[in-house]
Amino acid sequence: IQDGGLYVTHGFAQRAKIHKGNHLKVKTFGSDKQYTFKVKGIVNSETNQGAYITAHTWQKAHGFYQPSILLTDKNYQHSKENTTS
């Protein structure tokens, strides 16, 4: 995904009838503040269905950013030397 918009998963987009170019209002848990983002694309996901946004885009909208999921490239190669316990 790229900066500047919101991406929704294919399954979520189908169920909610969301299309690229739509604008979605987003509200985080525990806050009454709403953010509006343009849907920049529909992505395939075999994990949770929902929406994705980059940290930069979220912070630019003055949202507090706390990562809760890590996305990797489909060609990611895990290396034990990059893992600590």
mmCIF file of C-alpha atoms in Angstrom:
data_model
loop_
_atom_site.group_PDB
_atom_site.id
_atom_site.type_symbol
_atom_site.label_atom_id
_atom_site.label_comp_id
_atom_site.label_asym_id
_atom_site.label_seq_id
_atom_site.Cartn_x
_atom_site.Cartn_y
_atom_site.Cartn_z
ATOM 1 C CA ILE A 1 0.000 0.000 0.000
ATOM 2 C CA GLN A 2 1.073 3.582 -0.573
ATOM 3 C CA ASP A 3 0.687 6.854 1.301
ATOM 4 C CA GLY A 4 -2.250 9.126 0.670
ATOM 5 C CA GLY A 5 -5.334 6.989 1.094
ATOM 6 C CA LEU A 6 -7.070 3.993 2.572
ATOM 7 C CA TYR A 7 -6.990 0.460 1.176
ATOM 8 C CA VAL A 8 -9.756 -2.041 1.839
ATOM 9 C CA THR A 9 -9.638 -5.789 1.452
ATOM 10 C CA HIS A 10 -11.557 -7.439 -1.365
ATOM 11 C CA GLY A 11 -13.915 -9.310 0.982
ATOM 12 C CA PHE A 12 -14.737 -6.192 2.997
ATOM 13 C CA ALA A 13 -15.232 -4.121 -0.161
ATOM 14 C CA GLN A 14 -17.654 -6.695 -1.590
ATOM 15 C CA ARG A 15 -19.748 -6.976 1.573
ATOM 16 C CA ALA A 16 -19.873 -3.224 2.191
ATOM 17 C CA LYS A 17 -20.194 -2.292 -1.514
ATOM 18 C CA ILE A 18 -17.080 -0.122 -1.341
ATOM 19 C CA HIS A 19 -15.304 0.913 -4.538
ATOM 20 C CA LYS A 20 -11.991 2.554 -5.350
ATOM 21 C CA GLY A 21 -12.505 6.327 -5.245
ATOM 22 C CA ASN A 22 -15.191 6.226 -2.518
ATOM 23 C CA HIS A 23 -14.614 8.199 0.655
ATOM 24 C CA LEU A 24 -14.878 6.388 3.991
ATOM 25 C CA LYS A 25 -15.314 7.870 7.440
ATOM 26 C CA VAL A 26 -13.158 6.153 10.047
ATOM 27 C CA LYS A 27 -13.488 6.382 13.812
ATOM 28 C CA THR A 28 -11.084 4.649 16.178
ATOM 29 C CA PHE A 29 -12.176 2.763 19.259
ATOM 30 C CA GLY A 30 -12.570 5.042 22.276
ATOM 31 C CA SER A 31 -12.661 8.281 20.279
ATOM 32 C CA ASP A 32 -15.458 10.398 18.848
ATOM 33 C CA LYS A 33 -13.192 11.995 16.231
ATOM 34 C CA GLN A 34 -13.894 10.958 12.633
ATOM 35 C CA TYR A 35 -11.386 10.885 9.804
ATOM 36 C CA THR A 36 -12.322 10.781 6.123
ATOM 37 C CA PHE A 37 -10.088 8.997 3.630
ATOM 38 C CA LYS A 38 -10.383 8.256 -0.066
ATOM 39 C CA VAL A 39 -10.254 4.563 -0.972
ATOM 40 C CA LYS A 40 -7.077 4.321 -2.998
ATOM 41 C CA GLY A 41 -7.354 0.635 -3.792
ATOM 42 C CA ILE A 42 -8.775 -2.821 -3.128
ATOM 43 C CA VAL A 43 -6.264 -5.404 -1.885
ATOM 44 C CA ASN A 44 -6.360 -9.170 -1.579
ATOM 45 C CA SER A 45 -5.822 -10.508 1.913
ATOM 46 C CA GLU A 46 -5.880 -14.022 3.276
ATOM 47 C CA THR A 47 -5.907 -12.657 6.826
ATOM 48 C CA ASN A 48 -8.251 -10.190 8.519
ATOM 49 C CA GLN A 49 -10.733 -8.408 6.287
ATOM 50 C CA GLY A 50 -10.885 -4.665 6.758
ATOM 51 C CA ALA A 51 -8.949 -1.533 5.913
ATOM 52 C CA TYR A 52 -5.278 -0.627 5.797
ATOM 53 C CA ILE A 53 -3.571 2.748 5.965
ATOM 54 C CA THR A 54 0.082 3.755 6.203
ATOM 55 C CA ALA A 55 1.461 5.312 9.378
ATOM 56 C CA HIS A 56 2.407 8.425 7.394
ATOM 57 C CA THR A 57 -1.135 8.937 6.065
ATOM 58 C CA TRP A 58 -2.669 8.382 9.504
ATOM 59 C CA GLN A 59 -0.245 10.772 11.231
ATOM 60 C CA LYS A 60 -0.790 13.396 8.518
ATOM 61 C CA ALA A 61 -4.497 13.321 9.458
ATOM 62 C CA HIS A 62 -3.382 13.969 13.076
ATOM 63 C CA GLY A 63 -4.282 10.485 14.231
ATOM 64 C CA PHE A 64 -2.307 8.800 17.001
ATOM 65 C CA TYR A 65 -0.345 5.915 15.520
ATOM 66 C CA GLN A 66 0.295 2.712 17.414
ATOM 67 C CA PRO A 67 1.126 -0.278 15.199
ATOM 68 C CA SER A 68 -0.959 -3.383 15.747
ATOM 69 C CA ILE A 69 -0.026 -5.483 12.716
ATOM 70 C CA LEU A 70 3.053 -5.987 10.590
ATOM 71 C CA LEU A 71 2.687 -6.485 6.842
ATOM 72 C CA THR A 72 5.519 -7.953 4.807
ATOM 73 C CA ASP A 73 6.189 -8.288 1.122
ATOM 74 C CA LYS A 74 4.990 -11.580 -0.381
ATOM 75 C CA ASN A 75 8.624 -12.387 -1.225
ATOM 76 C CA TYR A 76 9.838 -11.810 2.348
ATOM 77 C CA GLN A 77 12.598 -14.186 3.445
ATOM 78 C CA HIS A 78 12.807 -14.777 7.198
ATOM 79 C CA SER A 79 16.317 -14.785 8.625
ATOM 80 C CA LYS A 80 17.042 -16.150 12.108
ATOM 81 C CA GLU A 81 19.804 -13.576 12.566
ATOM 82 C CA ASN A 82 17.138 -10.826 12.391
ATOM 83 C CA THR A 83 15.132 -12.399 15.214
ATOM 84 C CA THR A 84 15.651 -11.777 18.910
ATOM 85 C CA SER A 85 13.841 -13.281 21.853
#
